[in-house]
Short mmCIF file of C-alpha atoms in Angstrom, two decimals:
data_model
loop_
_atom_site.label_atom_id
_atom_site.label_comp_id
_atom_site.label_asym_id
_atom_site.label_seq_id
_atom_site.Cartn_x
_atom_site.Cartn_y
_atom_site.Cartn_z
CA MET A 1 14.99 -30.48 13.16
CA ALA A 2 13.69 -27.23 11.80
CA LEU A 3 9.81 -27.46 10.22
CA GLN A 4 10.18 -28.53 6.40
CA LEU A 5 6.03 -28.49 5.54
CA ILE A 6 3.26 -26.51 7.08
CA LYS A 7 -0.64 -26.98 6.73
CA ILE A 8 -2.46 -23.49 7.40
CA HIS A 9 -5.72 -24.56 8.28
CA PRO A 10 -6.97 -27.94 9.30
CA ASP A 11 -9.30 -27.92 6.49
CA ASP A 12 -6.79 -27.94 4.14
CA ASN A 13 -5.37 -30.56 1.22
CA VAL A 14 -2.04 -29.27 0.64
CA ALA A 15 1.09 -27.91 3.04
CA ILE A 16 3.46 -25.41 1.83
CA ALA A 17 7.20 -26.18 1.85
CA LEU A 18 9.43 -24.65 4.23
CA VAL A 19 12.55 -25.55 2.95
CA ASP A 20 13.57 -27.14 -1.01
CA LEU A 21 12.85 -30.33 -1.23
CA LYS A 22 13.91 -32.95 -3.15
CA ALA A 23 12.15 -36.06 -5.35
CA ASN A 24 11.90 -39.54 -3.37
CA GLN A 25 12.59 -37.57 -0.40
CA SER A 26 10.78 -39.00 2.72
CA LEU A 27 9.10 -37.66 5.63
CA THR A 28 6.66 -37.44 7.98
CA PHE A 29 4.08 -34.73 8.16
CA GLU A 30 0.77 -34.80 10.67
CA GLY A 31 1.57 -38.11 11.37
CA GLN A 32 1.54 -39.63 7.78
CA ASP A 33 4.52 -40.62 5.60
CA LEU A 34 5.01 -39.07 2.61
CA THR A 35 7.79 -39.84 -0.41
CA LEU A 36 7.67 -36.81 -2.43
CA LYS A 37 6.75 -37.39 -6.38
CA SER A 38 9.09 -33.95 -7.88
CA ASP A 39 11.70 -31.87 -6.28
CA VAL A 40 9.63 -28.79 -4.62
CA GLN A 41 11.00 -25.49 -4.28
CA ALA A 42 10.38 -23.68 -0.54
CA LYS A 43 7.07 -21.67 -1.14
CA HIS A 44 5.23 -23.63 -2.33
CA LYS A 45 2.49 -26.18 -2.37
CA ILE A 46 2.33 -29.96 -1.71
CA ALA A 47 -0.74 -32.51 -1.87
CA LEU A 48 -1.52 -34.01 1.00
CA HIS A 49 -3.60 -36.57 -0.87
CA ASP A 50 -4.50 -38.48 -3.82
CA PHE A 51 -6.19 -35.44 -6.64
CA SER A 52 -8.34 -37.16 -9.39
CA LYS A 53 -9.30 -34.20 -12.23
CA GLY A 54 -11.44 -31.90 -11.25
CA ASP A 55 -11.06 -32.40 -7.23
CA SER A 56 -10.92 -29.00 -5.14
CA ILE A 57 -7.82 -27.46 -3.29
CA PHE A 58 -8.22 -25.82 -0.17
CA MET A 59 -5.96 -23.13 1.12
CA TYR A 60 -6.00 -21.17 4.07
CA GLY A 61 -9.89 -23.32 4.70
CA VAL A 62 -10.95 -21.97 1.30
CA LEU A 63 -11.10 -23.19 -2.30
CA VAL A 64 -8.27 -21.92 -3.97
CA GLY A 65 -8.19 -24.18 -7.16
CA THR A 66 -9.24 -27.52 -8.91
CA ALA A 67 -6.77 -29.96 -10.06
CA ALA A 68 -6.48 -29.76 -14.00
CA SER A 69 -5.22 -33.48 -13.86
CA PRO A 70 -4.82 -36.21 -11.42
CA ILE A 71 -1.90 -35.30 -9.03
CA LYS A 72 0.01 -37.72 -6.49
CA ILE A 73 0.70 -37.54 -2.95
CA GLY A 74 3.88 -35.79 -2.15
CA GLU A 75 3.50 -34.13 -6.12
CA ALA A 76 4.19 -30.27 -6.07
CA LEU A 77 1.35 -28.28 -7.68
CA THR A 78 2.58 -26.14 -10.60
CA THR A 79 0.42 -24.16 -13.07
CA GLU A 80 -0.16 -27.19 -15.57
CA ASN A 81 -2.07 -29.57 -12.73
CA VAL A 82 -4.18 -26.52 -11.36
CA VAL A 83 -6.37 -24.04 -12.21
CA HIS A 84 -7.96 -21.25 -10.58
CA ASN A 85 -11.61 -21.48 -8.78
CA SER A 86 -13.06 -19.84 -5.76
CA SER A 87 -16.12 -20.33 -4.07
CA THR A 88 -18.70 -18.13 -4.47
CA ALA A 89 -20.78 -15.33 -2.45
CA THR A 90 -24.11 -13.52 -3.33
CA LYS A 91 -25.17 -11.78 0.43
CA LYS A 92 -24.25 -11.65 4.33
CA LEU A 93 -24.97 -15.15 6.01
CA LYS A 94 -23.81 -14.52 9.78
CA GLU A 95 -23.74 -11.92 12.18
CA VAL A 96 -20.43 -9.78 13.15
CA SER A 97 -18.89 -11.77 16.06
CA TRP A 98 -15.00 -10.54 17.11
CA GLU A 99 -13.02 -11.35 20.08
CA ALA A 100 -10.57 -8.40 20.49
CA PRO A 101 -7.08 -8.80 21.22
CA ASP A 102 -6.08 -7.33 24.59
CA ILE A 103 -4.80 -4.41 24.27
CA THR A 104 -3.88 -2.77 27.92
CA ASP A 105 -0.82 -2.02 26.83
CA TRP A 106 -1.74 -0.05 23.68
CA LYS A 107 -4.09 2.49 25.20
CA ALA A 108 -1.71 5.08 26.85
CA LYS A 109 0.29 4.58 23.97
CA THR A 110 0.92 8.02 21.68
CA PHE A 111 2.63 8.76 18.81
CA ASN A 112 4.27 12.11 17.88
CA GLY A 113 2.26 13.65 14.90
CA PHE A 114 1.25 17.19 13.12
CA HIS A 115 -2.42 18.33 14.71
CA ARG A 116 -4.56 19.59 12.32
CA ALA A 117 -7.70 21.94 13.00
CA ASP A 118 -10.36 19.51 11.66
CA GLY A 119 -8.87 16.30 14.34
CA GLN A 120 -7.08 14.91 11.86
CA VAL A 121 -3.16 13.99 12.72
CA GLY A 122 -0.26 13.54 10.61
CA THR A 123 2.72 11.67 10.62
CA GLN A 124 4.58 13.87 8.02
CA ASN A 125 3.85 17.42 7.39
CA VAL A 126 4.31 18.35 3.51
CA TRP A 127 3.51 21.31 1.32
CA LEU A 128 2.14 20.01 -1.82
CA PHE A 129 2.47 20.88 -5.35
CA PHE A 130 0.75 19.04 -8.24
CA PRO A 131 -1.42 19.66 -11.45
CA LEU A 132 -4.89 19.12 -12.20
CA VAL A 133 -3.83 18.19 -16.01
CA PHE A 134 -0.71 16.65 -17.48
CA CYS A 135 -0.29 19.69 -19.52
CA GLU A 136 1.44 21.44 -16.29
CA ASN A 137 3.98 18.66 -15.78
CA ARG A 138 6.89 20.93 -16.60
CA ASN A 139 5.36 23.45 -14.60
CA ILE A 140 5.58 21.11 -11.39
CA GLN A 141 9.01 20.09 -12.68
CA GLN A 142 10.69 23.43 -12.90
CA LEU A 143 8.90 24.53 -9.35
CA LYS A 144 10.29 21.07 -8.43
CA GLU A 145 13.90 21.91 -9.20
CA VAL A 146 14.14 25.23 -7.93
CA PHE A 147 12.55 24.77 -4.59
CA GLU A 148 14.41 21.82 -4.12
CA LYS A 149 17.66 22.97 -4.77
CA GLU A 150 17.39 26.35 -2.78
CA LEU A 151 15.39 24.52 0.58
CA TYR A 152 17.26 21.62 0.93
CA THR A 153 20.33 23.12 -1.03
CA GLU A 154 22.32 20.39 -3.18
CA ASP A 155 22.56 17.26 -2.12
CA VAL A 156 24.64 15.61 -4.55
CA SER A 157 24.82 12.05 -4.50
CA SER A 158 27.41 9.17 -4.81
CA HIS A 159 26.08 8.45 -7.94
CA ARG A 160 26.43 11.89 -9.50
CA MET A 161 30.08 12.28 -7.06
CA GLN A 162 31.33 9.43 -9.39
CA LEU A 163 30.35 10.73 -12.83
CA ARG A 164 31.75 14.07 -11.89
CA ASN A 165 35.19 12.47 -10.89
CA LEU A 166 34.76 10.22 -14.41
CA ILE A 167 34.15 13.65 -16.14
CA SER A 168 37.22 15.13 -14.57
CA GLY A 169 39.24 12.22 -15.38
CA ASN A 170 39.63 11.16 -11.68
CA ALA A 171 38.80 7.80 -12.10
CA GLU A 172 40.15 6.39 -9.16
CA ALA A 173 37.72 8.52 -7.05
CA ALA A 174 34.74 7.58 -8.96
CA VAL A 175 32.94 6.85 -5.75
CA SER A 176 32.78 9.38 -3.41
CA THR A 177 30.72 10.30 0.33
CA PRO A 178 27.48 12.30 -0.82
CA ILE A 179 27.12 16.07 -0.47
CA LYS A 180 24.31 16.91 1.73
CA LYS A 181 23.99 20.29 3.55
CA LYS A 182 21.16 21.17 6.26
CA PRO A 183 17.62 22.09 4.99
CA VAL A 184 16.29 25.75 5.39
CA PHE A 185 13.13 24.43 7.30
CA GLU A 186 13.24 21.78 9.95
CA ASN A 187 9.74 20.91 10.44
CA ILE A 188 8.32 20.92 6.47
CA GLU A 189 9.11 18.65 3.26
CA VAL A 190 8.02 19.99 0.11
CA LYS A 191 6.57 17.43 -2.14
CA PHE A 192 5.50 17.08 -5.81
CA ILE A 193 3.74 15.40 -7.64
CA THR A 194 2.81 15.13 -11.27
CA HIS A 195 0.26 12.45 -13.32
CA GLN A 196 -1.12 12.09 -16.99
CA GLY A 197 -4.57 12.70 -16.34
CA GLY A 198 -7.18 15.64 -16.18
CA CYS A 199 -8.10 15.34 -20.06
CA GLY A 200 -8.34 13.59 -23.00
CA GLY A 201 -9.98 10.82 -21.63
CA ILE A 202 -13.92 10.18 -20.28
CA ARG A 203 -15.16 12.73 -17.81
CA GLN A 204 -15.35 10.24 -15.35
CA ASP A 205 -11.76 9.49 -15.02
CA SER A 206 -11.42 13.26 -14.56
CA GLU A 207 -13.83 13.33 -11.33
CA LEU A 208 -12.25 10.65 -10.27
CA LEU A 209 -9.16 12.33 -10.52
CA ALA A 210 -10.30 15.39 -8.67
CA LYS A 211 -11.43 13.33 -5.92
CA LEU A 212 -8.33 11.42 -5.47
CA LEU A 213 -6.28 14.86 -5.56
CA ALA A 214 -8.93 16.25 -2.63
CA GLY A 215 -7.90 13.22 -0.39
CA TYR A 216 -4.45 14.24 -0.71
CA VAL A 217 -4.78 17.71 -0.09
CA ASN A 218 -7.09 16.51 2.94
CA ASN A 219 -4.41 13.89 4.16
CA PRO A 220 -3.49 14.73 7.82
CA ASN A 221 0.22 14.59 6.56
CA VAL A 222 -0.72 17.59 3.89
CA ALA A 223 -0.09 21.14 5.89
CA GLY A 224 -1.12 23.15 2.41
CA ALA A 225 -1.12 22.59 -1.29
CA THR A 226 0.00 24.79 -4.40
CA VAL A 227 -2.19 23.67 -7.53
CA LEU A 228 -1.43 24.52 -10.87
CA SER A 229 -4.20 24.59 -13.53
CA LEU A 230 -3.91 25.10 -17.45
CA GLY A 231 -7.83 26.21 -17.95
CA CYS A 232 -9.10 24.21 -20.73
CA GLN A 233 -8.70 21.13 -19.28
CA ASN A 234 -11.60 18.61 -18.39
CA LEU A 235 -10.60 18.26 -14.36
CA GLN A 236 -11.73 22.84 -14.13
CA ILE A 237 -10.56 24.15 -11.35
CA GLN A 238 -14.13 23.95 -10.11
CA ILE A 239 -14.81 20.23 -9.77
CA PHE A 240 -11.69 20.23 -7.36
CA LYS A 241 -12.84 22.94 -5.45
CA ASP A 242 -16.40 21.19 -4.92
CA ALA A 243 -14.90 17.29 -4.95
CA LEU A 244 -13.10 18.88 -1.40
CA GLU A 245 -15.65 21.15 -0.30
CA ALA A 246 -18.05 17.59 -0.35
CA MET A 247 -14.98 15.90 1.43
CA ASN A 248 -13.90 18.29 4.31
CA PRO A 249 -16.50 21.27 4.17
CA ASN A 250 -14.72 22.81 7.12
CA MET A 251 -11.64 22.56 5.24
CA LYS A 252 -9.14 25.32 6.95
CA LYS A 253 -5.87 24.50 4.95
CA PRO A 254 -4.04 26.69 2.65
CA VAL A 255 -5.01 25.74 -0.67
CA LEU A 256 -3.32 28.19 -3.64
CA ILE A 257 -4.46 27.53 -6.83
CA TYR A 258 -3.62 29.37 -10.69
CA GLU A 259 -4.55 29.17 -13.82
CA GLN A 260 -1.93 29.34 -16.31
CA GLN A 261 -4.42 30.32 -19.34
CA GLN A 262 -5.29 33.49 -16.87
CA MET A 263 -1.59 34.62 -15.94
CA GLY A 264 0.15 35.47 -19.10
CA THR A 265 3.79 34.44 -19.14
CA ILE A 266 4.92 30.96 -17.76
CA ASP A 267 7.74 33.13 -15.83
CA ASN A 268 4.93 35.58 -14.60
CA MET A 269 3.06 32.72 -13.58
CA LEU A 270 6.05 30.83 -11.59
CA SER A 271 7.33 34.12 -10.15
CA THR A 272 4.18 34.39 -8.79
CA ILE A 273 3.65 30.64 -7.13
CA ILE A 274 7.16 31.03 -5.73
CA GLN A 275 6.67 33.78 -3.91
CA ASP A 276 3.19 32.73 -2.43
CA SER A 277 4.12 29.81 -1.79
CA PHE A 278 7.19 30.57 0.14
CA VAL A 279 5.03 32.20 2.39
CA GLU A 280 2.26 29.42 3.30
CA ILE A 281 5.64 26.83 3.25
CA LYS A 282 7.09 29.26 6.37
CA LYS A 283 3.96 29.30 8.32
CA ALA A 284 3.56 25.48 8.21
CA ASN A 285 7.10 25.13 9.28
CA ASP A 286 6.01 26.30 12.47
CA ASN A 287 3.96 23.32 13.18
CA LEU A 288 5.73 21.00 15.31
CA ARG A 289 5.03 17.66 16.55
CA LYS A 290 2.96 16.83 19.58
CA PRO A 291 1.64 13.76 21.05
CA ALA A 292 -1.48 11.91 20.08
CA PRO A 293 -3.34 8.62 20.73
CA LEU A 294 -2.81 5.65 18.29
CA SER A 295 -6.29 5.75 17.33
CA LYS A 296 -5.78 8.80 15.16
CA LEU A 297 -3.32 6.37 12.72
CA LYS A 298 -5.20 5.50 9.12
CA ILE A 299 -3.08 2.40 7.97
CA GLY A 300 -3.07 1.40 4.52
CA LEU A 301 -2.56 -2.62 4.15
CA GLU A 302 -0.87 -3.23 0.93
CA CYS A 303 1.32 -5.98 -0.98
CA GLY A 304 3.47 -6.52 -3.90
CA GLY A 305 5.97 -8.90 -4.90
CA SER A 306 4.43 -11.76 -3.15
CA ASP A 307 5.57 -15.12 -2.02
CA GLY A 308 4.59 -18.06 -0.83
CA PHE A 309 5.53 -16.88 2.73
CA SER A 310 3.61 -14.10 2.29
CA GLY A 311 0.33 -15.44 3.56
CA ILE A 312 2.04 -17.15 6.93
CA SER A 313 4.30 -14.78 7.74
CA ALA A 314 3.93 -11.08 6.09
CA ASN A 315 0.75 -10.87 6.19
CA PRO A 316 -0.52 -11.93 9.01
CA THR A 317 1.83 -9.48 10.82
CA LEU A 318 -0.16 -7.40 9.62
CA GLY A 319 -3.65 -8.96 10.14
CA ARG A 320 -2.42 -8.95 13.94
CA VAL A 321 -1.60 -4.79 13.95
CA SER A 322 -5.03 -4.35 12.04
CA ASP A 323 -6.85 -6.03 14.87
CA ILE A 324 -5.02 -3.70 17.36
CA LEU A 325 -5.89 -0.77 16.09
CA SER A 326 -9.58 -1.39 15.10
CA ALA A 327 -9.58 -2.64 18.81
CA LEU A 328 -8.23 0.84 19.42
CA GLY A 329 -10.74 3.00 17.45
CA GLY A 330 -8.10 3.73 14.82
CA SER A 331 -8.68 2.30 11.00
CA PRO A 332 -7.04 -0.12 9.07
CA ILE A 333 -7.47 -0.04 5.52
CA LEU A 334 -7.90 -3.06 3.44
CA SER A 335 -7.11 -2.75 -0.43
CA GLU A 336 -6.60 -4.39 -3.85
CA PHE A 337 -10.06 -6.13 -4.69
CA PRO A 338 -8.62 -8.66 -7.06
CA GLU A 339 -6.62 -9.78 -4.28
CA LEU A 340 -9.89 -10.73 -2.55
CA CYS A 341 -11.00 -13.13 -4.82
CA GLY A 342 -12.17 -16.06 -3.26
CA VAL A 343 -12.42 -14.79 0.40
CA GLU A 344 -15.57 -12.63 -0.53
CA GLN A 345 -18.42 -14.71 1.77
CA GLU A 346 -15.64 -14.12 5.20
CA LEU A 347 -15.62 -10.44 4.70
CA MET A 348 -19.41 -9.91 4.02
CA ASP A 349 -20.40 -11.85 6.64
CA ARG A 350 -17.59 -9.61 8.82
CA CYS A 351 -19.47 -6.44 7.22
CA VAL A 352 -21.24 -4.26 10.30
CA ASP A 353 -24.36 -4.26 8.68
CA HIS A 354 -26.30 -5.95 5.34
CA GLU A 355 -25.60 -2.31 3.60
CA LYS A 356 -21.77 -2.71 4.18
CA ALA A 357 -21.96 -6.26 2.35
CA ASP A 358 -24.10 -5.50 -0.51
CA LYS A 359 -21.68 -2.70 -0.95
CA PHE A 360 -18.52 -4.83 -0.85
CA ILE A 361 -20.11 -7.33 -3.03
CA THR A 362 -21.34 -5.27 -6.00
CA LEU A 363 -18.04 -3.43 -6.20
CA MET A 364 -16.41 -6.69 -6.92
CA LYS A 365 -19.08 -7.83 -9.34
CA ALA A 366 -18.52 -4.86 -10.97
CA TYR A 367 -14.72 -4.62 -10.95
CA GLU A 368 -14.45 -8.48 -12.34
CA LYS A 369 -16.97 -8.06 -14.89
CA SER A 370 -15.04 -4.99 -16.42
CA ALA A 371 -12.18 -7.23 -16.33
CA ILE A 372 -14.11 -9.77 -17.66
CA ASP A 373 -15.40 -7.68 -20.73
CA ALA A 374 -11.47 -6.32 -21.50
CA GLY A 375 -10.67 -10.28 -22.06
CA SER A 376 -9.06 -10.81 -18.63
CA GLY A 377 -10.27 -11.97 -15.22
CA PHE A 378 -9.11 -12.21 -11.53
CA ASP A 379 -7.91 -15.19 -12.61
CA MET A 380 -4.96 -13.67 -14.39
CA ASN A 381 -4.21 -11.49 -11.32
CA PRO A 382 -0.73 -13.20 -10.10
CA SER A 383 2.39 -12.15 -11.95
CA PRO A 384 4.93 -14.09 -12.83
CA GLY A 385 6.80 -13.36 -9.98
CA ASN A 386 4.35 -14.49 -8.02
CA ILE A 387 4.20 -17.72 -9.76
CA LYS A 388 7.79 -18.50 -9.60
CA ASP A 389 7.43 -18.07 -5.93
CA GLY A 390 4.50 -20.87 -5.44
CA LEU A 391 1.35 -18.51 -5.68
CA ILE A 392 -0.10 -20.79 -8.79
CA THR A 393 -3.80 -19.00 -8.53
CA ASP A 394 -5.73 -16.13 -7.78
CA ALA A 395 -7.80 -17.32 -4.85
CA MET A 396 -4.32 -18.99 -3.75
CA LYS A 397 -2.74 -15.23 -3.51
CA SER A 398 -6.04 -13.71 -2.60
CA ALA A 399 -6.13 -15.86 0.62
CA GLY A 400 -3.23 -15.19 1.98
CA ALA A 401 -3.30 -11.48 1.13
CA ALA A 402 -6.60 -11.25 3.23
CA LYS A 403 -4.75 -12.18 5.96
CA LYS A 404 -3.57 -8.31 6.33
CA GLY A 405 -7.15 -7.40 7.29
CA GLY A 406 -6.66 -9.49 10.36
CA THR A 407 -10.24 -10.41 12.06
CA SER A 408 -12.14 -7.57 13.23
CA PRO A 409 -15.49 -6.14 11.81
CA VAL A 410 -15.25 -4.54 8.63
CA ALA A 411 -16.51 -0.86 9.69
CA ASP A 412 -17.09 0.69 6.55
CA VAL A 413 -16.47 0.17 2.43
CA LYS A 414 -14.84 2.56 0.47
CA ASP A 415 -14.81 3.28 -3.42
CA TYR A 416 -11.62 4.28 -4.98
CA GLY A 417 -11.55 7.72 -4.02
CA GLU A 418 -13.68 8.04 -1.23
CA TYR A 419 -12.40 8.86 1.93
CA VAL A 420 -12.11 6.81 5.19
CA THR A 421 -13.92 8.66 7.89
CA GLU A 422 -15.24 5.49 10.15
CA PRO A 423 -12.89 3.56 12.66
CA GLY A 424 -12.17 0.02 12.42
CA LEU A 425 -11.19 -1.82 9.25
CA ASN A 426 -12.42 -0.25 6.07
CA LEU A 427 -12.03 -2.03 2.84
CA LEU A 428 -11.23 0.22 -0.23
CA CYS A 429 -11.81 -0.96 -4.07
CA THR A 430 -8.37 -0.49 -5.63
CA PRO A 431 -6.87 -2.51 -7.92
CA GLY A 432 -3.63 -5.15 -7.29
CA ASN A 433 -1.39 -3.06 -9.13
CA ASP A 434 1.16 -1.90 -6.11
CA VAL A 435 1.46 1.65 -6.91
CA GLU A 436 -2.10 2.66 -7.95
CA SER A 437 -3.52 0.80 -4.85
CA THR A 438 -0.68 2.60 -2.84
CA THR A 439 -1.78 5.74 -3.96
CA GLY A 440 -5.43 5.16 -3.35
CA LEU A 441 -4.64 4.09 0.27
CA VAL A 442 -3.02 7.55 0.60
CA GLY A 443 -5.45 9.60 -1.06
CA SER A 444 -8.43 7.69 1.13
CA GLY A 445 -6.50 9.21 4.37
CA ALA A 446 -3.85 6.66 5.01
CA ASN A 447 -1.35 8.20 6.89
CA ILE A 448 0.92 5.16 6.76
CA VAL A 449 1.21 2.29 4.62
CA LEU A 450 2.14 -0.77 5.53
CA PHE A 451 3.48 -2.72 2.42
CA THR A 452 4.29 -6.74 2.72
CA THR A 453 6.42 -8.40 0.10
CA GLY A 454 8.36 -11.48 -0.94
CA LEU A 455 10.86 -10.54 -4.03
CA GLY A 456 11.21 -6.87 -3.04
CA THR A 457 9.51 -3.62 -4.22
CA PRO A 458 10.77 -0.17 -3.67
CA THR A 459 7.07 1.50 -4.19
CA GLY A 460 6.98 4.85 -2.34
CA ASN A 461 4.73 7.84 -2.02
CA PRO A 462 4.83 11.35 -1.63
CA ILE A 463 3.37 11.96 1.40
CA ALA A 464 3.23 9.13 3.73
CA PRO A 465 5.92 6.68 4.63
CA VAL A 466 5.38 3.41 2.76
CA ILE A 467 6.58 0.72 5.56
CA LYS A 468 8.26 -2.40 3.15
CA VAL A 469 7.45 -5.59 5.69
CA SER A 470 9.57 -8.83 3.58
CA SER A 471 8.05 -12.09 4.30
CA ASN A 472 11.25 -13.79 4.73
CA THR A 473 14.44 -12.62 6.39
CA LYS A 474 16.83 -13.39 2.75
CA LEU A 475 15.05 -11.03 1.08
CA ALA A 476 15.26 -8.33 4.29
CA GLU A 477 19.08 -8.98 3.59
CA GLU A 478 19.63 -9.05 0.15
CA MET A 479 17.61 -6.12 -0.49
CA SER A 480 18.47 -4.30 3.56
CA ASP A 481 18.15 -0.98 0.96
CA ILE A 482 14.45 -1.23 1.06
CA ILE A 483 12.83 -3.44 3.97
CA ASP A 484 12.28 -1.86 6.67
CA PHE A 485 10.83 -5.00 8.63
CA ASP A 486 11.60 -8.71 8.67
CA THR A 487 9.11 -11.64 9.35
CA GLY A 488 11.33 -14.26 8.94
CA PRO A 489 11.30 -15.46 12.36
CA VAL A 490 8.02 -16.70 11.87
CA VAL A 491 9.10 -18.71 8.75
CA ARG A 492 11.74 -19.98 11.19
CA GLY A 493 9.03 -20.61 14.01
CA GLU A 494 11.01 -18.36 16.32
CA LYS A 495 8.32 -16.22 16.89
CA SER A 496 4.79 -16.18 16.99
CA ILE A 497 2.36 -13.76 15.00
CA GLU A 498 1.40 -12.01 17.86
CA GLU A 499 5.00 -11.28 19.17
CA MET A 500 5.90 -10.27 15.32
CA GLY A 501 3.03 -8.05 15.14
CA ASP A 502 3.30 -6.48 18.83
CA GLU A 503 7.02 -5.65 17.45
CA LEU A 504 5.57 -3.85 14.32
CA MET A 505 3.33 -1.47 16.13
CA GLU A 506 6.34 -0.36 17.81
CA PHE A 507 8.66 0.45 14.76
CA ILE A 508 4.74 2.08 13.46
CA ILE A 509 5.04 4.28 16.56
CA GLN A 510 8.51 5.19 15.59
CA VAL A 511 7.75 5.70 12.18
CA ALA A 512 4.70 7.80 12.90
CA SER A 513 7.07 10.44 15.57
CA GLY A 514 9.24 11.06 12.86
CA GLU A 515 12.09 8.79 15.20
CA LYS A 516 12.53 6.89 12.12
CA SER A 517 12.74 6.88 8.45
CA ALA A 518 11.07 4.33 6.12
CA LYS A 519 13.69 3.17 3.49
CA ALA A 520 11.13 4.35 0.63
CA ASP A 521 11.44 7.91 2.08
CA LEU A 522 15.12 7.75 2.30
CA LEU A 523 15.38 6.72 -1.40
CA GLY A 524 13.08 9.65 -2.44
CA GLN A 525 10.66 6.76 -3.75
CA ASP A 526 7.55 9.15 -4.71
CA ASP A 527 5.43 6.85 -6.30
CA PHE A 528 2.07 8.17 -8.05
CA ILE A 529 -0.13 6.91 -10.42
CA PRO A 530 -3.93 7.49 -10.42
CA TRP A 531 -5.89 4.60 -10.88
CA LYS A 532 -8.17 5.00 -14.58
CA ARG A 533 -11.67 2.86 -14.38
CA GLY A 534 -10.59 1.12 -17.15
CA VAL A 535 -9.11 -2.52 -16.39
CA SER A 536 -5.96 -2.61 -14.21
CA LEU A 537 -5.34 -5.56 -12.38
#
């Protein structure tokens, strides 16, 4: 018989249902006979003993909640009988101790990437267009239309063909094969991002946006950039240049900057931009993929649309990848600080020194305070979808989310907009919001993002592949157009975390080498939302 329940840590006093269970159903778990007091859906939690009001609830070996009312053994945990609670941390208590995984089979492996003058290696080769201020969004859109139609020629989707046939009165042929033509350049992609920042907010928001955009230019996946400025905005050209200089004083990439208020008509400006940019794009197309060690990978670790299986299959699989990469000298990056609530002590103890630990807890406390001051809090982080699928408290969600970071030492701690330079696991302060966090990971240097999901989300990025890793096979089958990799075999007991992680590493190498494309890239899911340091959970 297939497993029906699983307990993650020996100290846990609740178990996770692996299948749907019915009230009054009897089963034996860890030598104990249980009779279920209520229906329990797969992914939800079951009490392994009687709880009185105020008793602590543990999962993953950490505090994840408190009983809001008495809970009987065999009863399901719900938002009615459990409230958020987590342990507190103030300082690093232990020295780092880590047994790295065996990387013998990975040391000699390489990926084929785009080598940059500063030593970084990209998994993509992108020419990027972006504005310093939202006033230039329309001009970016016009350039997007021109370049995409001419460089890639017309790509008529099946939905456009459907409408075209309906307009012509040929309804029976409403769905047709998409029309695709060969692109002009084989080795360069042209991408465009817009945003709503750069002016009108507080100056700190513009300065943070400058750092983020500088990070996108500095990201090894970018060959060069075309930047549009209006002229009078908060995010002045010099602020952007200063951010770029501070991030990489030896920047060798071409960065073309245009200021509309100094160039006369829009037509004159766009004509100049098109001519100059085409010359540089043509040069960038000459850059070919070459072998690079896996240590050149900086992999963002992200989750979204999480479910009750995320913390037992998909996230630990990323943890295995993170540990392998850390041991190889690469840089995994763990983000989403609201979803590290309750595991602060473990992460502080894993920091390589007290300075890094202090920076982490300072950022965490400042973020949580800003949430509380706005009338919210980390306890409000779980979404309705999270709760529906078993993640009923933020600490419960966080304990599983933190598994993406594996067990390796924390080499460095970065605030949003700061660029990752240290090999080993890095912690990056971002919100839990999927796109804001993914946007920040790539701005901090991630050349690939691993994104776990239990419910499904199409999030992508303009310059970095976002690989979707499902926690369960049902999702992988039902949303096959957005899921790249399925860790469902872990839930079924068919594969170990180690086996699953090794398979994912092989898949990452293929994507990094351009042999396979992430589904988000195939869908053109180019999401870019900067985080304003107002509250965003």
